[in-house]
Coordinates of C-alpha atoms in Angstrom, one line a residue:
Chain A
X1 CA 27.8 16.6 3.2
X2 CA 29.3 19.6 2.2
X3 CA 30.1 17.3 -1.0
X4 CA 26.9 16.5 -1.7
X5 CA 25.8 20.3 -1.5
X6 CA 28.4 21.8 -3.7
X7 CA 27.5 18.8 -6.3
X8 CA 24.1 19.4 -6.2
X9 CA 24.9 23.6 -7.3
X10 CA 27.0 22.1 -9.8
X11 CA 23.7 20.3 -11.1
X12 CA 21.6 23.4 -10.8
X13 CA 23.6 25.3 -12.8
X14 CA 23.8 22.6 -15.3
X15 CA 20.2 22.2 -15.2
X16 CA 19.5 25.5 -16.0
X17 CA 22.0 25.9 -19.2
X18 CA 20.4 23.2 -20.5
X19 CA 17.2 23.9 -20.2
X20 CA 17.4 27.0 -22.0
X21 CA 19.0 25.4 -24.9
X22 CA 15.2 24.8 -26.1
X23 CA 14.0 28.1 -25.3
X24 CA 10.5 27.2 -26.7
X25 CA 10.1 23.8 -25.2
X26 CA 11.1 26.0 -22.0
X27 CA 7.9 27.7 -22.5
X28 CA 5.4 24.9 -23.2
X29 CA 6.1 23.3 -20.2
X30 CA 5.9 26.1 -18.0
X31 CA 2.1 26.2 -20.0
X32 CA 1.2 22.1 -19.4
X33 CA 1.5 22.8 -16.4
X34 CA -0.4 25.9 -15.5
X35 CA -3.2 23.7 -17.6
X36 CA -2.6 20.7 -15.2
X37 CA -3.2 23.2 -12.4
X38 CA -6.1 24.4 -13.7
X39 CA -7.7 21.4 -14.8
X40 CA -7.3 19.8 -11.0
X41 CA -8.5 23.2 -9.8
X42 CA -11.5 23.3 -12.1
X43 CA -12.5 19.3 -11.1
X44 CA -13.4 20.0 -7.6
X45 CA -14.9 23.7 -8.5
X46 CA -17.2 21.7 -11.1
X47 CA -17.9 18.8 -8.6
X48 CA -18.6 21.5 -6.1
X49 CA -21.3 22.9 -8.3
X50 CA -23.1 19.7 -7.2
X51 CA -22.4 19.1 -3.8
X52 CA -21.3 20.9 -0.5
X53 CA -19.3 18.4 0.7
X54 CA -16.8 15.9 -0.4
X55 CA -15.0 14.2 2.4
X56 CA -16.2 16.6 4.5
X57 CA -14.7 19.0 3.0
X58 CA -15.9 22.6 1.7
X59 CA -14.8 24.6 -1.3
X60 CA -12.2 26.6 0.4
X61 CA -10.9 23.2 2.2
X62 CA -10.5 21.4 -0.7
X63 CA -9.0 24.0 -2.3
X64 CA -6.4 24.0 0.2
X65 CA -5.8 20.6 -0.2
X66 CA -5.9 21.1 -4.2
X67 CA -3.1 23.9 -3.2
X68 CA -0.9 20.9 -0.9
X69 CA -1.1 17.8 -4.1
X70 CA -0.5 20.5 -6.6
X71 CA 3.0 21.9 -4.3
X72 CA 3.8 18.1 -4.0
X73 CA 3.3 17.6 -7.5
X74 CA 5.3 21.0 -8.3
X75 CA 8.3 20.0 -6.2
X76 CA 8.6 15.9 -7.7
X77 CA 8.4 17.6 -11.0
X78 CA 11.3 20.4 -9.9
X79 CA 13.6 17.7 -8.5
X80 CA 13.0 14.1 -9.2
X81 CA 10.8 13.5 -12.2
X82 CA 13.0 14.0 -14.9
X83 CA 16.0 11.6 -12.8
X84 CA 12.9 9.0 -12.7
X85 CA 12.1 9.5 -16.8
X86 CA 15.6 8.7 -17.7
X87 CA 16.1 5.8 -15.0
X88 CA 15.1 2.7 -16.5
X89 CA 17.0 3.9 -19.6
X90 CA 20.6 3.1 -17.8
X91 CA 19.5 0.2 -16.8
X92 CA 18.5 -1.4 -20.0
X93 CA 21.7 0.3 -21.4
X94 CA 23.6 -0.9 -19.5
X95 CA 24.7 2.8 -19.0
X96 CA 24.2 2.3 -15.4
X97 CA 28.2 1.5 -14.6
X98 CA 29.0 5.1 -15.4
X99 CA 27.1 6.2 -12.2
X100 CA 28.4 3.3 -10.1
X101 CA 32.0 3.9 -10.7
X102 CA 31.6 7.9 -9.4
X103 CA 32.3 8.6 -5.7
X104 CA 29.2 9.9 -4.7
X105 CA 25.9 7.6 -3.5
X106 CA 24.6 6.1 -6.5
X107 CA 21.3 7.1 -5.8
X108 CA 21.8 10.2 -4.7
X109 CA 23.5 10.8 -8.3
X110 CA 20.6 9.1 -10.4
X111 CA 17.7 10.8 -8.2
X112 CA 19.0 14.5 -8.2
X113 CA 20.7 14.7 -11.2
X114 CA 18.5 16.1 -13.3
X115 CA 16.8 19.6 -12.1
X116 CA 13.8 20.5 -14.3
X117 CA 14.4 24.6 -14.1
X118 CA 11.1 25.0 -16.1
X119 CA 9.5 23.2 -13.5
X120 CA 10.6 25.2 -10.8
X121 CA 9.3 28.7 -12.5
X122 CA 5.7 26.3 -11.9
X123 CA 6.5 25.6 -8.6
X124 CA 6.6 29.1 -7.4
X125 CA 3.5 29.3 -9.1
X126 CA 2.4 26.4 -7.6
X127 CA 2.9 28.0 -4.3
X128 CA 1.7 30.9 -5.0
X129 CA -1.5 28.7 -5.0
X130 CA -1.0 26.8 -2.4
X131 CA -0.8 30.8 -0.5
X132 CA -3.3 32.3 -2.0
X133 CA -5.6 29.3 -0.7
X134 CA -4.5 29.4 2.6
X135 CA -5.3 32.8 2.7
X136 CA -8.7 32.6 1.3
X137 CA -9.2 30.0 3.9
X138 CA -12.4 31.1 6.3
X139 CA -10.3 29.8 9.5
X140 CA -7.8 31.0 11.7
X141 CA -4.4 29.1 11.4
X142 CA -1.1 30.1 13.0
X143 CA 2.4 30.2 11.7
X144 CA 3.3 27.4 13.7
X145 CA 0.6 25.0 11.7
X146 CA 2.1 26.5 8.6
X147 CA 5.5 25.4 9.2
X148 CA 3.8 22.0 10.5
X149 CA 2.3 21.7 7.1
X150 CA 4.9 22.6 4.7
X151 CA 7.6 19.8 6.7
X152 CA 4.7 17.2 6.2
X153 CA 4.9 18.3 2.2
X154 CA 8.0 17.7 1.8
X155 CA 8.0 14.4 3.7
X156 CA 4.9 13.9 1.3
X157 CA 7.0 14.9 -1.8
X158 CA 9.9 11.9 -0.3
X159 CA 7.2 9.3 -0.3
X160 CA 6.3 9.8 -3.1
X161 CA 9.2 10.1 -5.0
X162 CA 10.0 6.2 -2.9
X163 CA 6.9 4.7 -4.2
X164 CA 7.6 6.1 -8.3
X165 CA 11.4 4.9 -7.3
X166 CA 9.6 1.6 -6.6
X167 CA 7.8 1.1 -9.6
X168 CA 11.0 1.8 -11.6
X169 CA 12.8 -0.5 -9.8
X170 CA 11.4 -3.5 -11.1
X171 CA 13.7 -3.0 -14.2
X172 CA 16.6 -4.6 -12.8
X173 CA 14.4 -7.7 -12.9
X174 CA 11.9 -7.2 -15.9
X175 CA 14.2 -5.4 -18.3
X176 CA 11.1 -3.3 -19.7
X177 CA 11.0 0.0 -21.6
X178 CA 9.2 2.2 -18.4
X179 CA 8.5 -0.8 -15.7
X180 CA 5.3 0.1 -14.0
X181 CA 5.7 3.5 -14.1
X182 CA 2.7 4.3 -15.9
X183 CA 0.9 2.2 -12.9
X184 CA 2.7 4.4 -11.3
X185 CA 0.6 7.5 -12.8
X186 CA -2.4 6.2 -12.5
X187 CA -2.2 5.3 -9.0
X188 CA -1.1 8.8 -8.2
X189 CA -5.1 9.6 -8.3
X190 CA -4.9 8.3 -5.2
X191 CA -3.0 11.7 -4.2
X192 CA -5.2 13.6 -5.6
X193 CA -7.8 12.5 -4.0
X194 CA -9.0 12.9 0.1
X195 CA -8.2 9.8 1.3
X196 CA -11.7 9.8 3.8
X197 CA -13.1 8.7 0.6
X198 CA -11.1 5.7 0.9
X199 CA -12.9 3.0 2.7
X200 CA -12.7 -0.6 3.9
X201 CA -9.3 -2.4 1.9
X202 CA -8.9 0.7 -0.2
X203 CA -7.6 2.6 3.0
X204 CA -5.6 0.2 4.1
X205 CA -3.6 -0.2 0.6
X206 CA -3.4 4.2 0.4
X207 CA -2.5 4.6 3.6
X208 CA -0.2 2.3 5.3
X209 CA 1.3 -0.2 1.7
X210 CA 1.0 2.3 -1.5
X211 CA 0.4 5.5 0.7
X212 CA -0.8 7.8 -2.0
X213 CA -3.0 9.6 0.7
X214 CA -0.4 10.1 3.4
X215 CA 1.3 12.6 -0.1
X216 CA -1.0 15.6 1.0
X217 CA -3.9 14.4 2.7
X218 CA -3.1 13.6 5.5
X219 CA -1.1 17.2 5.8
X220 CA -3.7 19.0 4.3
X221 CA -6.6 17.1 7.2
X222 CA -3.3 17.7 10.1
X223 CA -3.8 21.7 9.5
X224 CA -6.9 21.7 8.7
X225 CA -8.9 20.0 11.9
X226 CA -5.6 19.7 14.1
X227 CA -2.9 17.4 14.7
X228 CA -3.7 13.7 16.4
X229 CA -1.1 11.8 17.8
X230 CA -1.8 8.3 15.9
X231 CA -2.2 10.2 13.1
X232 CA 2.0 11.7 12.8
X233 CA 3.0 7.7 14.4
X234 CA 1.1 6.1 10.6
X235 CA 2.7 9.5 9.2
X236 CA 6.5 8.7 10.7
X237 CA 6.1 4.4 10.1
X238 CA 5.4 4.7 7.1
X239 CA 7.0 7.3 5.6
X240 CA 10.7 5.9 7.2
X241 CA 9.5 2.0 6.8
X242 CA 8.7 3.4 3.2
X243 CA 12.6 4.6 2.9
X244 CA 14.3 1.4 4.0
X245 CA 11.8 -0.7 1.7
X246 CA 13.3 1.4 -0.9
X247 CA 17.0 0.9 -0.5
X248 CA 16.5 -2.8 0.5
X249 CA 15.3 -3.3 -3.5
X250 CA 17.5 -0.8 -4.6
X251 CA 20.7 -2.9 -3.4
X252 CA 18.7 -6.3 -5.2
X253 CA 18.6 -4.5 -8.0
X254 CA 22.2 -3.6 -8.1
X255 CA 22.8 -7.0 -7.2
X256 CA 20.6 -8.2 -10.1
X257 CA 22.0 -5.7 -12.3
X258 CA 24.5 -7.3 -15.3
X259 CA 25.6 -4.4 -17.2
X260 CA 25.1 -5.8 -20.2
X261 CA 22.2 -4.0 -21.9
X262 CA 18.8 -5.0 -23.4
Chain B
X1 CA 0.8 -9.2 -48.3
X2 CA 0.6 -5.7 -48.5
X3 CA 2.5 -3.4 -46.7
X4 CA 0.4 -2.4 -43.8
X5 CA 0.0 -5.8 -43.0
X6 CA 3.8 -6.3 -42.1
X7 CA 3.1 -2.7 -40.1
X8 CA 0.1 -4.0 -38.3
X9 CA 2.3 -7.2 -37.6
X10 CA 5.2 -5.6 -36.1
X11 CA 3.6 -3.5 -34.1
X12 CA 1.6 -6.2 -32.2
X13 CA 4.9 -7.6 -31.6
X14 CA 6.1 -4.7 -30.1
X15 CA 3.0 -4.3 -28.3
X16 CA 3.4 -7.7 -27.0
X17 CA 6.6 -8.2 -26.3
X18 CA 6.6 -7.3 -22.4
X19 CA 3.3 -9.4 -22.3
X20 CA 3.2 -9.2 -18.2
X21 CA 4.2 -5.7 -17.7
X22 CA 1.4 -5.1 -20.4
X23 CA -1.0 -7.1 -18.8
X24 CA -0.3 -5.8 -15.1
X25 CA -0.5 -2.2 -16.4
X26 CA -4.1 -2.9 -18.1
X27 CA -5.5 -4.5 -14.9
X28 CA -3.6 -2.6 -12.1
X29 CA -4.7 1.0 -14.1
X30 CA -8.7 0.0 -14.8
X31 CA -8.9 -1.7 -11.7
X32 CA -7.4 1.0 -9.9
X33 CA -9.1 4.2 -11.3
X34 CA -12.4 2.5 -11.1
X35 CA -12.1 2.5 -7.2
X36 CA -10.6 5.4 -7.3
X37 CA -13.7 7.0 -9.4
X38 CA -16.1 5.0 -7.8
X39 CA -15.3 5.9 -4.0
X40 CA -15.2 9.8 -5.3
X41 CA -18.6 9.5 -6.3
X42 CA -19.8 7.0 -3.8
X43 CA -18.4 10.0 -1.4
X44 CA -20.7 12.8 -3.9
X45 CA -23.9 10.9 -3.8
X46 CA -23.6 10.9 -0.5
X47 CA -23.1 14.3 0.8
X48 CA -25.7 15.5 -1.7
X49 CA -28.0 12.7 -0.6
X50 CA -29.1 11.9 -4.5
X51 CA -29.4 8.6 -5.9
X52 CA -29.3 9.9 -9.1
X53 CA -27.0 12.8 -10.3
X54 CA -27.3 13.6 -14.0
X55 CA -28.8 10.5 -14.9
X56 CA -26.3 8.8 -13.8
X57 CA -26.6 6.2 -10.5
X58 CA -23.5 4.7 -9.1
X59 CA -24.2 1.5 -11.1
X60 CA -24.4 3.8 -14.4
X61 CA -21.1 6.1 -12.5
X62 CA -19.0 2.9 -12.1
X63 CA -19.7 1.7 -15.7
X64 CA -18.2 5.3 -16.9
X65 CA -15.2 5.0 -15.3
X66 CA -14.9 1.0 -16.3
X67 CA -15.0 2.8 -19.9
X68 CA -12.9 5.6 -19.4
X69 CA -9.1 4.6 -18.7
X70 CA -9.3 1.7 -21.6
X71 CA -11.2 4.0 -23.7
X72 CA -8.8 6.7 -23.3
X73 CA -6.3 4.2 -23.7
X74 CA -7.5 3.2 -27.4
X75 CA -8.1 7.0 -28.2
X76 CA -4.7 8.2 -27.9
X77 CA -2.3 5.3 -28.6
X78 CA 0.9 4.7 -28.0
X79 CA 2.9 5.4 -30.6
X80 CA 2.8 9.1 -30.8
X81 CA 5.8 11.2 -29.3
X82 CA 8.6 10.1 -31.4
X83 CA 8.6 12.2 -34.6
X84 CA 10.4 15.1 -32.2
X85 CA 12.9 12.8 -30.7
X86 CA 13.2 11.1 -35.2
X87 CA 13.1 15.1 -36.0
X88 CA 15.5 15.7 -33.6
X89 CA 18.5 12.9 -34.4
X90 CA 17.6 12.6 -37.9
X91 CA 16.0 9.2 -38.9
X92 CA 13.1 10.9 -39.5
X93 CA 14.7 10.5 -42.9
X94 CA 13.6 7.4 -43.4
X95 CA 9.8 8.7 -44.2
X96 CA 11.5 10.3 -46.8
X97 CA 12.8 7.3 -48.2
X98 CA 10.2 5.3 -47.1
X99 CA 8.5 3.6 -50.8
X100 CA 4.6 4.5 -48.8
X101 CA 2.9 7.5 -47.3
X102 CA 4.5 8.2 -44.1
X103 CA 0.6 9.7 -43.0
X104 CA -0.2 5.9 -43.6
X105 CA 2.3 4.9 -41.8
X106 CA 1.7 6.5 -38.9
X107 CA -1.9 6.0 -39.6
X108 CA -1.9 2.6 -39.6
X109 CA 0.7 2.3 -36.7
X110 CA -1.3 4.4 -34.1
X111 CA -4.8 2.0 -35.1
X112 CA -3.1 -0.9 -34.6
X113 CA -2.9 0.5 -30.4
X114 CA -6.2 1.6 -30.9
X115 CA -7.8 -1.8 -31.8
X116 CA -5.3 -3.8 -28.9
X117 CA -6.6 -1.7 -26.7
X118 CA -10.3 -2.3 -28.3
X119 CA -10.0 -5.3 -27.2
X120 CA -9.0 -4.9 -24.1
X121 CA -12.2 -2.2 -23.9
X122 CA -14.5 -5.2 -25.3
X123 CA -13.5 -8.3 -22.5
X124 CA -13.5 -5.4 -20.0
X125 CA -17.4 -4.3 -20.5
X126 CA -18.2 -7.9 -21.2
X127 CA -17.2 -8.5 -18.1
X128 CA -18.2 -5.7 -16.1
X129 CA -21.9 -6.6 -17.8
X130 CA -21.7 -10.9 -16.8
X131 CA -20.6 -9.7 -13.4
X132 CA -23.0 -6.8 -12.2
X133 CA -25.0 -5.9 -15.4
X134 CA -27.0 -8.3 -17.8
X135 CA -25.6 -9.2 -20.6
X136 CA -28.2 -9.3 -23.5
X137 CA -27.6 -8.3 -27.3
X138 CA -28.8 -5.1 -27.0
X139 CA -25.0 -4.5 -24.7
X140 CA -23.6 -6.6 -27.9
X141 CA -25.1 -3.6 -30.4
X142 CA -24.1 -0.9 -27.3
X143 CA -20.6 -2.6 -27.7
X144 CA -20.4 -2.6 -31.1
X145 CA -21.5 0.7 -31.4
X146 CA -18.6 2.7 -28.7
X147 CA -16.0 0.6 -30.1
X148 CA -17.0 2.1 -34.0
X149 CA -17.3 5.4 -32.2
X150 CA -13.4 4.9 -30.3
X151 CA -12.2 3.7 -33.5
X152 CA -12.9 6.7 -35.2
X153 CA -12.4 9.1 -32.2
X154 CA -8.7 7.9 -32.5
X155 CA -8.3 8.0 -36.3
X156 CA -9.2 11.9 -35.6
X157 CA -6.9 12.0 -31.9
X158 CA -4.2 10.8 -34.4
X159 CA -4.7 13.6 -37.3
X160 CA -4.9 16.0 -33.8
X161 CA -1.5 14.1 -33.0
X162 CA 0.5 14.3 -36.6
X163 CA -0.3 18.3 -36.6
X164 CA 1.2 18.7 -33.6
X165 CA 4.2 16.2 -33.8
X166 CA 4.7 18.0 -37.2
X167 CA 5.6 21.3 -35.3
X168 CA 7.8 19.9 -33.6
X169 CA 10.3 20.4 -37.2
X170 CA 10.6 23.7 -36.2
X171 CA 9.9 23.8 -32.3
X172 CA 12.7 20.9 -31.6
X173 CA 10.0 19.2 -28.8
X174 CA 6.4 19.4 -28.1
X175 CA 5.5 16.5 -26.3
X176 CA 4.6 19.1 -23.9
X177 CA 2.2 20.5 -26.8
X178 CA 0.8 16.5 -27.1
X179 CA 0.2 16.8 -22.8
X180 CA -1.6 20.1 -23.2
X181 CA -3.5 18.1 -26.3
X182 CA -4.6 15.4 -23.4
X183 CA -5.4 16.8 -20.4
X184 CA -7.8 19.4 -23.2
X185 CA -9.1 16.4 -24.0
X186 CA -9.6 14.1 -21.4
X187 CA -11.4 17.5 -19.3
X188 CA -13.4 19.0 -22.3
X189 CA -13.9 15.6 -23.5
X190 CA -15.4 14.2 -20.1
X191 CA -12.6 11.7 -19.0
X192 CA -12.3 13.4 -15.0
X193 CA -16.4 14.2 -15.1
X194 CA -19.2 13.5 -17.1
X195 CA -19.6 16.3 -19.4
X196 CA -23.6 16.6 -18.4
X197 CA -21.9 17.7 -14.5
X198 CA -21.2 21.3 -15.9
X199 CA -22.1 24.1 -16.1
X200 CA -24.6 25.2 -19.0
X201 CA -23.1 27.5 -20.7
X202 CA -19.2 26.1 -20.4
X203 CA -21.1 22.5 -22.4
X204 CA -22.4 24.6 -24.7
X205 CA -18.9 25.9 -25.8
X206 CA -17.0 22.6 -25.5
X207 CA -20.1 21.8 -28.2
X208 CA -17.6 23.7 -30.8
X209 CA -14.9 22.0 -30.0
X210 CA -13.6 18.4 -30.9
X211 CA -13.4 16.7 -27.6
X212 CA -16.7 15.5 -26.5
X213 CA -17.2 13.9 -29.1
X214 CA -13.6 12.1 -28.9
X215 CA -14.7 11.0 -25.3
X216 CA -18.2 11.1 -24.5
X217 CA -19.9 10.6 -27.5
X218 CA -18.1 6.9 -27.7
X219 CA -18.9 6.6 -23.7
X220 CA -22.3 7.3 -24.2
X221 CA -22.9 5.1 -27.0
X222 CA -21.3 2.3 -25.3
X223 CA -23.9 3.0 -22.6
X224 CA -26.5 3.1 -24.5
X225 CA -27.0 6.6 -24.1
X226 CA -27.6 8.1 -27.3
X227 CA -30.2 7.9 -30.3
X228 CA -29.3 6.7 -33.9
X229 CA -29.5 10.6 -34.9
X230 CA -27.3 12.1 -32.2
X231 CA -25.3 9.1 -33.0
X232 CA -25.3 10.3 -37.2
X233 CA -24.2 13.6 -36.1
X234 CA -21.5 12.7 -33.5
X235 CA -20.1 10.5 -36.4
X236 CA -20.6 13.7 -39.3
X237 CA -18.7 16.5 -36.6
X238 CA -16.0 13.4 -35.9
X239 CA -15.1 12.9 -39.1
X240 CA -15.2 16.5 -40.1
X241 CA -12.5 17.9 -37.3
X242 CA -10.9 14.6 -39.2
X243 CA -10.5 16.2 -42.3
X244 CA -9.5 19.5 -41.1
X245 CA -7.0 18.0 -39.1
X246 CA -5.7 15.7 -41.9
X247 CA -5.4 19.2 -44.0
X248 CA -3.9 20.9 -41.2
X249 CA -1.0 18.2 -40.8
X250 CA -1.0 17.8 -44.6
X251 CA -0.1 21.9 -44.9
X252 CA 2.8 21.5 -42.2
X253 CA 4.3 18.3 -43.5
X254 CA 5.0 19.7 -46.7
X255 CA 6.1 23.0 -45.4
X256 CA 8.1 21.3 -42.9
X257 CA 10.0 18.8 -45.5
X258 CA 11.6 22.4 -46.7
X259 CA 12.1 23.0 -43.3
X260 CA 14.0 20.0 -42.0
X261 CA 17.6 19.8 -42.4
X262 CA 17.5 15.9 -42.9
X263 CA 21.3 15.8 -40.4
X264 CA 20.4 15.5 -37.1
X265 CA 21.9 16.7 -34.0

């Protein structure tokens, strides 16, 4: 464990020096993420001009929800996204070999090697908006419920990572350039919507099989409306189930990996 | 056979190289976006207690969000974003050696993708009308207007993209600038919410930018919401923006050739 922490600190050091190599790009990327935040906030602000509630949430509740998914997005952009971007290239070019022969878990190495330094600035900005939305929320809340929310959002980030992995890992079999990552980004829209808008089979899809609703909407709902036993059990079962599926598909993928480039 | 036919053939081969992946992504993305957007709008219609909002019923809103994902792909093509990498590794040199115009080459490759997505859009539109609407001569006329406007909008967006991409001669990496352009285009173009939902003063400001003409105009043409004079005006504005960005990118190209080292890293 200690070895992995030390290794991760090296990753951070390396990533920051690499990011500052391209300073203009560094600032462009910060501006890009800020624009993404503004667009998302504006989207719900415009919609709420035409209706008092969306899925039972008014303006300040919706901003808490938006703060939640922007925070999860920022965590993923900072910690995982660059690594996920490169993974299909490594698989297709046969460069995975270099990671398989190292004396550390290849999944750990490939998932966390690149820490996105510019997105870290955005993580701070997203956190500021997250806390701003919480302080603007008209109802009382306690430190313990905030702590619970943060834990659930970290769990949400891991769910996001797992689903993203499941969309990339088919590259082991298809040898396509990006796997189903474009499909993943489209599916990501489900994370940016309150889960109560989904009904019927769509609700089953987004809460169990592709659990995007568990990433930010469930945590926001637990914070805004209080936790209930069934929701917590649902979160634990789906999150752990998803993690086991990722590990299984990863192992199957490695078995299928020929090492030859394509 | 002229050179552009070879370029188109090569691009089509690239598009169809991973067919299963291509069609799964197309069908998946389109269906998912419709289902998510429809769920959101059903909740909004229900909460507001209205059946028509800003001229849209839930049925026309569904059609709107069928056109948006494929239309957006048609608009933005897929063959952009490589120029900065080519400048970075020095393979940009080939454009200086090719016996053809860099702009023509890039435009043809871009529009090949757009035309392919246009075909998908036509299939999706006809399929939707057969299943949920009606398919008369009018729908075919609207479809052809929509496709025509999307192709012109793609050409305009291609010029905007080229302008941004050529900045990479000085700025190393402009991927984030391209994404920002996409955000602006999609939000102020009406890809996320129809523009009629925006507050009036904001709509007036947006009309001075190219964004509403890139997405909202072709969609409205396809949905039969535009009069002939609105279409002509929209077309002229789109072409005007094309000329502006084409001129700007050519200026950058002329200056950039002297700034480009040709070495790569």
